[in-house]
Amino acid sequence: MNLDIYNDLKRGVESSYINLNPIQRGGVLTPEARKAVLEFADGYSVCDYCFESRVDLVQNPPVRNLSSDIAEFLNMDDVRYTAGCRHAKWAAMHMVTEPGDTLVLDSLAHYTSYLAAEANQLRVVEVPHSGYPEFTIDPENYAEKFEEVERKTGSLPALALLTHVDYRYGNVADAAGVGKICKEYGVPFLLNTAYSSGIMPIDGKKLGVDFLCCSGHKSWAASAPMGILATTFEWNQQVFEKSTIRGDWSGRGFTKKEVALFGCSPVFGAPVMSLMASFPAVVERVKHWDEEVENARYLATQLERIEGFYQMGVKPTEHTMVAFETLPFFEVAGTTKKRGYFLYHELKKRKIIGVHPGMSKNFKLNTYGLSREQVEYVADAFLDIARQYEIPVEDI
Amino acid sequence: MKYAEMTKSFRQFFELPLTPVAVKFNSDETPNISSPMRYCEMVRKSAALGTTFTATVDEMSCASAEVSLGFTEPSYGEVYPRVKPADTKQITVSPLDKTEFEPDAVVVVGSSAKLMRIAATLAKVEGGMIASKFKGEFAVCGECTAIPVMENKTNLSMLCSGARMFSDYRSDELAFGFPLDSFVHLVESLKEDSITKALCGCLMDDLPARVVDSILSLGFTKGTDHFIGRFGDEIIRLYIPKDERGKSSTVTLHVPVKFKDNDAAEAAEEVASTLFEDLMMYRRRENWIDVVLLVELYESINRAAAKPEKFTAFVNDGIEVMLEKISKFKRKAIK
């Protein structure tokens, strides 16, 4: 073992760089959260005054208040913290389905949705997407799939899952449309808001959601691993079911602990405190979602001035994560020593990071939280790289 | 301990409960067996318990192994497989991770499912089929040791009744013998993406390799969820749509044509409506008109790609039609 490699750990990413990484923009900590992380970095630091044996009930620091405030913010009834959005999805599935049940989900769902289903021994039935170039999900197809499942199995699916914003193209799916269909059929509705809640306004009741899963570290300016599972009074007792197990010899019981949350969610430190510290900023920032989308649209328009650049997904984009196909960059990659990494290096030279190293044929980027000046700088950088490699750029 | 790292990555990759075993003929080790043992028992004990054994002919309790490992010449007739000439003085069997010497062979013991994975990976690394010469006799000593040493080939063995009855081999276990070089090559290859690539959730994960190869041979390159390539003056995208049952029997070719602004694109829709018919479609997306040509294959894409000439002819025809129509569209629509 060489223990020296664990000394003096550095991320190697300068804070002065512009980071476009699709999964990192919404998780950039606020200054308040960064301070809170230092204060509450120790393992069980939230538990100094724990009298209720559960992190969500701790009153000092005000985690209990935060829980009800987040429920109000999302317009849901009850909230728990989880070790990431994936844990929230797993927990909801675990508590409302039985092994062998069917889950209907969109075909652009994140892998963790599939794996949560797999871990709960569910069959998955996918709602097709529209294909190239938009890759959209039509809510009506949920109804078709519900009926197909009923025809084949004799009962409706146990749960429907929609990825509110898909991670591949940044399309904002019609959650209200799916919620309406779920209500009509009586199928519980789980909405994965990993890329939406915390950065754009979400009204769970309006969308007809039964289980709203959020990612603190992806979209709520929190440290990982931080997730949120929000639900309604109709479901909270079932989803947050208390432990009934008894030691057969000792007779021990743990009746305050909630089964699907491992009794007390493992977020008692930097995760929940960074979420708390960022929360006021999060409440404020979702009001400015339209400006954020405008920035992304501006960037898409600018990048499409480069010959062969084409924004995939819904146009104009409705989200700050945008996917482009960029064949001319791939052609350039074939002529440079750095191959596909040339783009990564060219951007890094210009203090821009976050485009996946080695990607040049197509890539995704996320402008969330960047100022207009920064977005303009990014656009100019891409145009500059294109010109440098003699790729035609349209004049304005 | 240069083999320790190798053993670790091999066992981790193939999730092997037992350690690969190194075999060395005429090593410098001191014999350390108190009472005679079978060679195959030494191998399994070494794999399971991490014990090192060094045996001379006096410590060998199995006559078959004496012959096949080259301790003695066969008394009458020829025996195959065996180490010859029979000049073996002693043999050392040691868990590979604790081995200091350079082995002559490596024997891997594992369940049939685990060894199947090793075989599949080895086939990718070396190309071709995996050799498996066995007859249910002389297994660990002959098939897994003598063959790798004498023929410099890997060999997969079904084991023999002696190994299963007397040496603790489980009923679902098999053994795989490697010459050292093959084993080292296999372990080094485990780092290669091409060997270890897993499905990533891409929308083209389920396309058979031959379909992908056929499309690449046309001059496309593979994007994340579709193909893209430059043909003439245009960049053409190729996508493989699925019907509601998840079957594909068509490909679509796309060329998005850009206009100055939304109004210009809207005006161009009129031209598109007269120009694009039958299997051609168009759709306005902001200031772009995405022109789409449906190429009907009349059978599943897997079967179509199995006839490369026909498949490439279909797609090439589509590309030609696309280029001609797009050129006409641009002439008429972009003033």
XYZ file of C-alpha atoms in Angstrom:
731
model
C 0.000 0.000 0.000
C 1.283 3.416 -0.923
C -0.471 5.740 1.497
C 1.306 8.822 0.160
C -1.178 9.081 -2.690
C -3.823 10.055 -0.142
C -1.905 13.097 1.034
C -2.628 16.649 -0.037
C -5.682 15.772 -2.114
C -6.625 18.332 -4.749
C -9.457 18.338 -7.245
C -7.298 19.869 -9.939
C -10.110 22.116 -11.083
C -9.521 25.792 -10.561
C -12.451 27.686 -9.126
C -11.798 30.362 -11.724
C -12.639 27.914 -14.537
C -16.051 27.785 -16.165
C -17.444 24.309 -15.627
C -20.031 23.076 -18.145
C -20.294 19.525 -16.790
C -23.938 18.495 -17.210
C -24.115 16.737 -13.856
C -22.249 19.363 -11.868
C -23.821 22.751 -12.571
C -26.820 22.472 -10.249
C -24.688 21.018 -7.484
C -22.207 23.874 -7.212
C -22.324 24.902 -3.577
C -23.405 28.342 -2.525
C -20.890 30.247 -0.374
C -23.196 29.591 2.594
C -23.133 25.856 1.928
C -19.357 25.816 1.601
C -19.142 27.423 5.026
C -21.665 24.981 6.476
C -19.736 22.040 5.067
C -16.627 23.101 6.958
C -18.672 23.552 10.119
C -20.468 20.223 9.793
C -17.867 18.122 8.010
C -17.464 15.587 10.846
C -19.304 12.307 10.439
C -22.300 12.656 12.754
C -22.042 16.403 13.219
C -25.786 17.016 12.906
C -26.488 14.716 15.826
C -25.295 16.838 18.767
C -28.879 17.444 19.900
C -30.632 14.419 18.472
C -33.522 13.488 20.755
C -35.718 11.684 18.242
C -33.285 9.161 16.750
C -33.883 10.363 13.212
C -32.028 12.996 11.219
C -35.193 14.490 9.716
C -36.480 15.248 13.231
C -33.387 17.066 14.506
C -34.367 20.583 15.630
C -30.928 22.039 16.223
C -29.703 22.591 13.527
C -33.211 23.090 12.104
C -33.457 19.957 9.944
C -37.052 19.403 11.022
C -38.011 22.873 9.770
C -36.145 22.245 6.563
C -38.172 19.087 5.957
C -41.488 20.921 6.155
C -40.154 23.892 4.196
C -38.980 21.619 1.392
C -42.366 19.883 1.359
C -44.015 23.294 0.997
C -41.507 24.367 -1.653
C -42.281 21.292 -3.754
C -45.997 21.433 -2.913
C -45.965 17.943 -1.461
C -47.076 16.795 1.995
C -44.180 14.937 3.523
C -40.461 14.732 2.917
C -37.533 12.524 3.892
C -33.849 12.710 3.085
C -32.169 9.932 1.194
C -28.677 8.993 0.076
C -29.272 10.425 -3.385
C -32.160 10.434 -5.827
C -31.451 6.793 -6.660
C -32.098 5.821 -3.043
C -35.336 7.818 -3.103
C -36.492 5.919 -6.200
C -35.481 2.596 -4.701
C -37.246 3.408 -1.432
C -40.527 4.410 -3.075
C -40.478 1.328 -5.293
C -39.591 -0.895 -2.367
C -42.467 0.283 -0.228
C -45.272 0.386 -2.807
C -44.549 -2.597 -5.049
C -44.104 -6.330 -4.685
C -41.486 -8.450 -6.466
C -42.848 -9.447 -9.870
C -44.913 -6.258 -10.251
C -44.560 -4.119 -13.354
C -43.037 -0.657 -13.539
C -43.784 1.475 -16.600
C -41.025 3.991 -17.255
C -39.818 6.255 -20.034
C -37.180 4.803 -22.351
C -34.812 7.691 -21.578
C -34.791 6.966 -17.850
C -31.553 7.119 -15.921
C -29.843 3.803 -15.307
C -30.552 4.103 -11.595
C -34.281 3.911 -12.341
C -33.728 0.585 -14.049
C -31.435 -0.637 -11.293
C -33.848 0.435 -8.557
C -36.487 -1.619 -10.346
C -34.081 -4.526 -10.681
C -33.185 -4.367 -6.989
C -36.896 -4.521 -6.197
C -37.426 -7.417 -8.626
C -39.814 -5.455 -10.833
C -40.485 -6.057 -14.487
C -39.961 -2.936 -16.569
C -42.041 -1.879 -19.533
C -40.718 1.095 -21.437
C -42.610 3.955 -22.998
C -40.918 4.537 -26.369
C -39.368 7.871 -27.259
C -39.834 9.640 -30.569
C -36.298 8.953 -31.833
C -33.849 11.216 -33.601
C -33.513 14.176 -33.421
C -35.890 15.127 -30.591
C -36.178 12.032 -28.405
C -39.395 13.148 -26.755
C -41.827 11.156 -24.625
C -45.519 11.341 -25.464
C -47.640 11.099 -22.284
C -50.387 9.306 -24.210
C -48.039 6.368 -24.624
C -48.224 5.804 -20.871
C -51.931 5.054 -21.258
C -51.164 2.620 -24.067
C -48.549 0.850 -21.979
C -50.838 0.685 -18.934
C -53.433 -1.078 -21.047
C -50.857 -3.346 -22.618
C -49.622 -4.362 -19.156
C -53.183 -4.984 -18.004
C -53.895 -7.138 -21.064
C -50.760 -9.196 -20.533
C -50.701 -9.533 -16.740
C -54.305 -9.052 -15.716
C -53.528 -5.985 -13.618
C -52.341 -2.444 -14.091
C -48.707 -1.605 -13.412
C -47.806 -1.112 -9.761
C -46.022 2.140 -10.501
C -45.244 4.566 -13.323
C -41.986 6.499 -13.464
C -41.197 9.521 -15.586
C -37.828 11.195 -15.901
C -38.819 14.838 -15.734
C -35.704 15.994 -17.555
C -33.786 13.257 -19.315
C -30.041 13.141 -18.872
C -29.272 12.592 -22.555
C -30.971 15.507 -24.293
C -32.265 17.740 -21.518
C -35.865 17.505 -22.698
C -38.476 18.570 -20.171
C -41.141 15.885 -20.304
C -44.824 16.651 -19.917
C -45.097 15.529 -16.295
C -48.561 17.002 -15.855
C -49.746 14.989 -18.862
C -48.378 11.773 -17.418
C -49.694 12.666 -13.954
C -53.184 13.111 -15.391
C -53.073 9.725 -17.107
C -51.792 8.069 -13.935
C -54.671 9.542 -11.963
C -57.186 8.324 -14.586
C -55.840 4.791 -14.392
C -55.119 4.827 -10.671
C -51.435 4.063 -11.164
C -49.091 5.697 -8.622
C -46.752 8.187 -10.270
C -43.070 8.639 -9.429
C -41.342 11.646 -10.939
C -37.559 11.688 -11.120
C -36.650 15.357 -10.804
C -32.885 14.926 -10.544
C -32.411 17.574 -13.237
C -35.360 19.798 -12.384
C -36.299 20.308 -8.731
C -33.902 22.752 -7.133
C -33.203 24.567 -10.364
C -36.653 25.078 -11.881
C -40.075 25.522 -10.273
C -41.807 22.259 -9.402
C -45.328 21.923 -8.085
C -45.854 18.297 -7.169
C -49.613 18.549 -6.655
C -50.118 20.357 -9.934
C -48.168 17.659 -11.740
C -50.174 14.901 -10.058
C -47.106 13.304 -8.538
C -47.270 10.703 -5.787
C -43.524 10.323 -5.257
C -41.166 13.133 -6.091
C -37.500 12.142 -6.097
C -34.846 14.839 -6.011
C -31.079 14.978 -6.174
C -29.517 17.380 -3.706
C -26.040 17.071 -5.165
C -27.211 17.415 -8.745
C -29.687 20.257 -8.476
C -29.954 21.681 -4.955
C -26.414 23.004 -4.451
C -25.672 20.323 -1.858
C -22.780 17.965 -1.161
C -23.206 14.334 -2.150
C -24.806 12.023 -1.261
C -28.014 13.959 -0.800
C -31.471 13.100 -2.054
C -35.040 13.913 -1.184
C -38.135 11.754 -1.321
C -41.330 13.782 -1.169
C -44.769 12.243 -1.109
C -48.394 12.925 -0.230
C -50.488 12.108 2.844
C -52.054 9.368 0.778
C -48.755 7.520 0.660
C -46.541 8.752 3.454
C -47.543 6.114 5.962
C -46.797 3.313 3.521
C -43.590 4.749 2.103
C -42.193 5.871 5.434
C -43.359 2.768 7.243
C -41.838 2.283 10.682
C -39.860 -0.760 11.687
C -41.774 -3.649 13.259
C -38.916 -6.113 13.602
C -38.178 -7.633 17.005
C -35.096 -9.449 18.178
C -36.318 -12.997 18.864
C -34.118 -13.384 21.943
C -33.610 -9.818 23.138
C -37.036 -8.499 22.225
C -35.431 -5.333 20.901
C -37.504 -3.118 18.610
C -36.846 0.093 16.659
C -40.294 1.516 16.063
C -39.254 5.073 15.285
C -36.916 3.950 12.521
C -38.208 3.964 8.945
C -37.420 0.839 7.018
C -36.751 2.153 3.519
C -34.531 4.928 4.864
C -32.275 2.535 6.809
C -33.814 3.918 9.981
C -32.088 7.246 9.740
C -30.870 8.373 6.330
C -27.073 8.533 6.130
C -26.936 12.261 5.370
C -26.173 13.480 8.898
C -23.346 15.901 8.217
C -22.164 17.778 5.152
C -24.973 16.509 2.863
C -27.993 17.722 4.816
C -26.283 20.840 6.134
C -25.142 21.982 2.701
C -28.695 21.380 1.457
C -29.993 23.477 4.329
C -27.492 26.282 3.844
C -28.225 26.469 0.110
C -31.989 26.242 0.510
C -32.747 29.980 0.666
C -30.700 30.489 -2.508
C -32.453 27.546 -4.155
C -35.888 28.985 -3.330
C -34.786 32.226 -4.946
C -32.998 30.780 -7.962
C -35.896 28.745 -9.313
C -37.699 32.061 -9.903
C -35.103 32.879 -12.519
C -35.420 29.687 -14.529
C -36.541 31.515 -17.667
C -33.332 33.550 -17.692
C -31.325 30.376 -17.334
C -33.088 28.799 -20.309
C -32.531 31.969 -22.325
C -28.794 31.607 -21.728
C -28.838 28.012 -22.954
C -30.816 29.004 -26.030
C -28.363 31.763 -26.751
C -25.484 29.294 -26.556
C -27.291 26.822 -28.832
C -27.906 29.548 -31.405
C -24.276 30.608 -31.285
C -22.902 27.082 -31.547
C -25.175 26.328 -34.472
C -23.328 29.040 -36.382
C -20.528 26.494 -36.689
C -20.923 24.337 -39.794
C -22.284 20.905 -38.878
C -23.254 21.803 -35.318
C -26.798 20.824 -34.508
C -28.664 20.889 -31.239
C -30.480 17.659 -30.556
C -33.523 17.303 -28.348
C -36.439 19.718 -28.264
C -35.822 23.030 -30.057
C -35.670 25.641 -28.756
C -34.258 23.949 -25.695
C -36.389 24.114 -22.565
C -33.531 23.285 -20.230
C -29.988 24.394 -19.554
C -28.519 20.989 -20.401
C -28.109 20.829 -24.142
C -26.810 18.102 -26.436
C -25.048 18.870 -29.694
C -23.785 16.779 -32.546
C -20.499 18.147 -33.783
C -19.129 16.069 -36.653
C -16.631 18.741 -37.813
C -14.876 18.570 -34.421
C -14.667 14.806 -34.813
C -13.121 15.290 -38.251
C -10.589 17.693 -36.743
C -9.831 15.145 -34.029
C -8.680 12.739 -36.729
C -6.022 15.206 -37.860
C -4.601 16.247 -34.478
C -2.087 14.531 -32.224
C -4.453 14.680 -29.265
C -7.219 12.923 -31.234
C -10.604 13.327 -29.550
C -8.984 15.029 -26.578
C -8.098 18.083 -28.642
C -11.410 19.752 -27.789
C -10.950 19.138 -24.082
C -7.480 20.681 -24.245
C -8.548 23.638 -26.393
C -11.343 24.423 -23.960
C -9.091 23.971 -20.945
C -6.630 26.428 -22.462
C -9.524 28.874 -22.424
C -10.329 27.939 -18.810
C -13.447 25.997 -19.715
C -13.963 22.474 -18.410
C -16.758 19.944 -18.182
C -17.052 18.714 -21.765
C -16.290 15.024 -21.438
C -12.610 14.386 -22.293
C -12.320 12.526 -25.592
C -15.779 13.485 -26.826
C -15.827 15.344 -30.108
C -18.597 13.729 -32.165
C -21.325 14.837 -29.819
C -21.372 16.252 -26.346
C -23.632 17.690 -23.700
C -23.110 20.799 -21.678
C -25.004 22.646 -19.020
C -25.097 26.429 -18.630
C -27.051 26.499 -15.375
C -25.924 29.201 -12.991
C -23.538 30.852 -15.424
C -23.854 34.576 -15.975
C -24.693 35.871 -19.440
C -21.094 37.093 -19.765
C -19.784 33.629 -18.992
C -22.132 32.035 -21.518
C -21.010 34.542 -24.141
C -17.410 33.729 -23.303
C -18.133 30.014 -23.753
C -19.843 30.639 -27.091
C -16.922 32.748 -28.285
C -14.499 30.036 -27.208
C -16.270 27.410 -29.325
C -16.458 29.760 -32.315
C -12.797 30.566 -31.841
C -11.817 26.877 -31.761
C -13.869 26.250 -34.902
C -12.157 29.095 -36.757
C -8.761 27.979 -35.511
C -9.330 24.591 -37.157
C -10.825 26.163 -40.287
C -14.375 25.024 -39.728
C -16.725 27.505 -41.401
C -18.567 29.805 -38.994
C -21.615 31.753 -40.105
C -21.475 35.511 -39.813
C -24.216 37.073 -37.747
C 5.916 -11.020 -5.861
C 5.509 -9.828 -9.447
C 2.564 -12.200 -9.977
C 0.587 -10.898 -7.007
C -0.868 -7.925 -8.883
C -1.611 -10.111 -11.887
C -3.469 -12.625 -9.733
C -5.452 -9.891 -8.041
C -6.710 -8.360 -11.271
C -7.434 -11.777 -12.791
C -9.420 -12.951 -9.792
C -11.231 -9.638 -9.469
C -12.171 -9.521 -13.128
C -13.435 -13.095 -13.282
C -14.715 -13.144 -9.698
C -12.816 -16.333 -8.922
C -12.976 -17.808 -5.435
C -9.862 -19.905 -6.092
C -6.369 -18.624 -6.841
C -4.702 -19.511 -10.148
C -1.932 -22.020 -9.518
C 1.629 -21.771 -10.827
C 3.397 -24.973 -11.866
C 7.178 -25.247 -12.198
C 9.121 -28.288 -13.390
C 12.498 -29.020 -11.780
C 12.355 -25.976 -9.531
C 15.021 -25.195 -6.936
C 12.505 -25.564 -4.080
C 12.959 -28.187 -1.364
C 10.426 -31.044 -1.378
C 7.982 -30.499 1.472
C 5.398 -33.281 1.294
C 5.267 -35.598 4.258
C 3.193 -38.350 2.695
C 2.402 -39.057 -0.991
C -0.311 -36.980 -2.681
C -2.026 -36.751 -6.024
C -0.833 -33.911 -8.238
C -4.410 -32.758 -8.839
C -4.927 -32.603 -5.072
C -1.858 -30.388 -4.718
C -3.277 -28.070 -7.372
C -6.669 -27.730 -5.727
C -5.239 -27.309 -2.231
C -2.885 -24.699 -3.550
C -5.788 -22.902 -5.251
C -8.067 -23.095 -2.226
C -5.709 -22.874 0.734
C -2.718 -21.055 -0.701
C -0.304 -23.903 0.106
C 2.899 -24.471 -1.850
C 3.915 -28.055 -2.603
C 7.168 -29.416 -3.999
C 7.182 -33.107 -4.813
C 9.578 -35.645 -6.264
C 8.403 -38.894 -7.801
C 8.491 -40.453 -4.337
C 5.765 -38.097 -3.141
C 3.485 -38.757 -6.120
C 0.612 -41.118 -5.294
C -0.934 -41.237 -8.786
C 0.714 -43.322 -11.488
C -1.033 -41.431 -14.284
C 0.400 -38.136 -13.094
C 3.880 -39.667 -12.792
C 3.761 -40.432 -16.506
C 1.975 -37.345 -17.751
C 4.195 -34.976 -15.752
C 7.346 -36.665 -17.086
C 8.619 -38.308 -13.923
C 8.655 -41.678 -15.673
C 8.412 -43.002 -19.229
C 5.294 -45.040 -19.984
C 5.929 -48.813 -19.457
C 4.277 -49.843 -22.694
C 2.767 -47.913 -25.599
C 2.473 -44.155 -25.881
C 0.565 -41.973 -23.506
C -0.960 -38.636 -24.465
C -0.704 -36.031 -23.164
C 2.595 -36.202 -21.330
C 5.774 -34.211 -20.707
C 8.661 -35.675 -22.666
C 11.414 -36.553 -22.472
C 10.685 -37.822 -18.979
C 13.368 -35.884 -17.139
C 11.232 -34.338 -14.404
C 13.012 -34.569 -11.049
C 10.542 -32.566 -9.037
C 7.553 -30.319 -9.515
C 6.403 -27.271 -7.562
C 2.792 -26.176 -7.303
C 2.199 -22.781 -5.760
C -0.583 -20.180 -5.567
C 0.308 -17.710 -8.307
C 0.096 -14.656 -6.059
C 2.855 -16.061 -3.802
C 5.037 -17.315 -6.643
C 8.615 -16.061 -6.901
C 9.757 -18.339 -9.748
C 8.683 -18.118 -13.377
C 5.990 -20.773 -13.855
C 5.933 -23.185 -16.807
C 2.138 -23.342 -16.660
C -0.777 -21.791 -14.820
C -3.815 -23.864 -13.871
C -7.119 -22.170 -13.102
C -9.849 -24.075 -11.289
C -13.376 -22.729 -11.177
C -17.050 -23.329 -11.823
C -18.163 -23.914 -15.390
C -19.810 -20.467 -15.457
C -16.625 -18.702 -14.379
C -14.462 -20.648 -16.824
C -16.923 -19.905 -19.604
C -16.284 -16.201 -19.004
C -12.545 -16.794 -19.063
C -12.937 -18.731 -22.317
C -15.047 -16.000 -23.901
C -12.505 -13.334 -22.964
C -9.583 -15.482 -24.097
C -11.318 -16.047 -27.445
C -11.554 -12.268 -27.907
C -7.929 -11.772 -26.900
C -6.416 -14.524 -29.021
C -9.066 -14.750 -31.729
C -10.605 -18.004 -32.871
C -11.953 -20.876 -30.849
C -10.788 -22.173 -27.476
C -9.035 -25.523 -27.597
C -10.458 -28.161 -25.346
C -8.877 -31.587 -25.659
C -10.102 -33.885 -22.955
C -11.007 -37.475 -22.337
C -11.841 -37.548 -18.662
C -8.437 -39.014 -17.737
C -5.026 -37.444 -17.021
C -6.904 -34.186 -16.562
C -5.086 -31.733 -14.277
C -1.714 -33.373 -14.847
C -2.004 -34.046 -18.579
C -4.722 -31.872 -20.086
C -4.067 -28.782 -17.929
C -0.304 -29.084 -17.410
C 1.395 -31.286 -20.027
C -0.489 -29.789 -22.996
C 0.256 -26.147 -22.077
C 3.909 -27.015 -21.407
C 4.542 -29.275 -24.424
C 2.325 -27.591 -27.035
C 2.342 -24.026 -25.715
C -1.467 -23.986 -25.944
C -4.238 -23.280 -23.489
C -6.481 -26.237 -22.769
C -9.831 -26.519 -21.057
C -10.466 -29.770 -19.252
C -13.560 -31.524 -17.915
C -11.362 -33.046 -15.188
C -11.234 -36.752 -14.471
C -12.824 -39.119 -11.980
C -9.625 -39.258 -9.921
C -9.695 -35.509 -9.426
C -13.379 -35.476 -8.531
C -13.278 -38.563 -6.285
C -9.979 -38.163 -4.445
C -8.908 -34.553 -4.745
C -11.933 -32.546 -3.669
C -12.888 -31.040 -7.050
C -16.562 -30.009 -6.962
C -19.035 -31.455 -9.433
C -19.511 -28.054 -11.128
C -15.781 -27.327 -11.416
C -13.582 -27.445 -14.494
C -9.912 -26.628 -14.945
C -8.113 -24.487 -17.480
C -4.422 -24.881 -18.234
C -2.370 -21.989 -19.608
C 1.189 -21.628 -20.832
C 2.562 -18.662 -18.875
C 2.654 -16.308 -21.879
C -1.013 -16.895 -22.696
C -2.004 -16.231 -19.115
C 0.021 -13.029 -18.927
C -1.380 -11.855 -22.266
C -4.918 -12.530 -21.080
C -4.423 -10.622 -17.825
C -2.862 -7.656 -19.602
C -5.761 -7.586 -22.033
C -8.249 -7.214 -19.220
C -7.330 -3.548 -19.168
C -8.320 -3.048 -22.791
C -11.591 -1.273 -23.342
C -12.408 -3.409 -26.336
C -12.363 -6.468 -24.136
C -13.987 -5.073 -21.048
C -16.501 -2.701 -22.575
C -19.866 -2.921 -20.922
C -23.249 -1.640 -21.963
C -23.599 1.988 -20.998
C -27.280 2.644 -21.526
C -26.799 4.058 -25.006
C -29.827 3.787 -27.239
C -27.841 1.628 -29.669
C -26.705 -0.892 -27.058
C -28.762 -3.648 -28.571
C -27.531 -3.269 -32.144
C -25.588 -6.368 -33.186
C -21.967 -5.731 -34.130
C -22.590 -6.684 -37.738
C -25.261 -3.991 -38.083
C -22.896 -1.400 -36.672
C -20.067 -2.631 -38.918
C -22.284 -2.474 -42.006
C -23.259 1.106 -41.237
C -19.695 2.137 -40.472
C -18.564 0.616 -43.776
C -20.878 3.044 -45.570
C -18.850 5.968 -44.263
C -20.813 6.803 -41.118
C -19.338 7.141 -37.666
C -21.166 6.068 -34.515
C -22.492 8.810 -32.291
C -24.110 8.205 -28.948
C -27.576 7.326 -30.160
C -27.301 7.589 -33.939
C -24.774 7.533 -36.774
C -23.431 10.529 -38.613
C -21.275 11.037 -41.681
C -20.324 13.469 -44.405
C -21.507 12.655 -47.913
C -20.931 15.083 -50.739
C -21.756 18.532 -49.407
C -23.969 17.301 -46.611
C -23.737 15.785 -43.182
C -26.218 12.932 -43.099
C -27.496 11.365 -39.910
C -28.662 7.773 -39.827
C -31.028 6.658 -37.116
C -32.590 3.270 -36.502
C -36.168 3.707 -35.360
C -38.048 0.961 -33.578
C -41.676 0.038 -33.917
C -43.861 -0.265 -30.848
C -42.662 -3.828 -30.285
C -39.053 -2.677 -30.292
C -38.298 -4.146 -33.721
C -36.338 -2.289 -36.407
C -36.921 -2.821 -40.099
C -36.189 0.673 -41.364
C -33.479 3.265 -41.134
C -34.073 6.976 -41.368
C -31.680 9.441 -42.972
C -31.790 13.013 -41.726
C -30.415 16.266 -43.053
C -31.326 19.359 -41.067
C -31.275 22.432 -43.304
C -30.659 25.725 -41.587
C -32.408 28.983 -42.481
C -31.681 32.539 -41.558
C -34.498 32.711 -39.040
C -37.826 31.155 -38.095
C -39.721 33.121 -40.739
C -37.435 31.926 -43.502
C -37.809 28.349 -42.314
C -41.574 28.744 -42.202
C -41.547 30.016 -45.784
C -39.400 27.083 -46.835
C -42.013 24.650 -45.530
C -44.100 25.458 -48.591
C -41.281 24.381 -50.895
C -40.762 21.286 -48.774
C -44.417 20.317 -49.058
C -44.193 20.125 -52.840
C -40.750 18.550 -52.982
C -40.828 15.877 -50.320
C -43.347 13.110 -50.774
C -43.717 9.344 -50.396
C -41.013 8.232 -48.024
C -39.659 11.705 -47.448
C -40.824 13.825 -44.560
C -39.854 17.174 -43.156
C -40.301 18.926 -39.882
C -39.535 22.478 -38.872
C -37.517 22.891 -35.711
C -37.042 26.583 -35.009
C -35.047 27.937 -37.955
C -34.197 24.457 -39.221
C -36.082 22.091 -41.487
C -35.200 18.525 -40.635
C -35.589 16.508 -43.829
C -36.088 12.798 -43.253
C -35.971 9.880 -45.684
C -37.347 6.552 -44.574
C -35.393 3.604 -45.982
C -37.552 0.479 -45.844
C -35.544 -2.726 -45.449
C -38.527 -5.135 -45.689
C -37.018 -7.321 -42.975
C -35.471 -6.890 -39.559
C -32.295 -4.831 -39.544
C -30.364 -7.773 -38.095
C -31.258 -9.946 -41.061
C -30.800 -7.104 -43.535
C -27.294 -6.402 -42.242
C -26.426 -10.071 -42.675
C -26.615 -9.406 -46.429
C -24.167 -6.527 -46.550
C -24.369 -5.899 -50.299
C -28.140 -5.542 -50.314
C -28.135 -3.500 -47.110
C -25.491 -1.059 -48.262
C -27.245 -0.741 -51.644
C -30.491 0.248 -49.882
C -28.793 2.836 -47.712
C -26.568 4.148 -50.512
C -29.625 4.631 -52.710
C -31.196 6.537 -49.855
C -28.134 8.719 -49.494
C -28.190 9.528 -53.220
C -31.884 10.422 -53.148
C -31.287 12.529 -50.063
C -28.393 14.450 -51.589
C -30.327 15.151 -54.775
C -33.466 16.284 -52.973
C -31.607 18.415 -50.459
C -29.668 20.141 -53.203
C -32.927 20.890 -55.038
C -34.571 22.047 -51.793
C -31.754 24.415 -51.010
C -31.796 25.865 -54.527
C -35.506 26.524 -54.337
C -35.862 27.508 -50.697
C -32.731 29.427 -49.823
C -32.784 32.632 -51.774
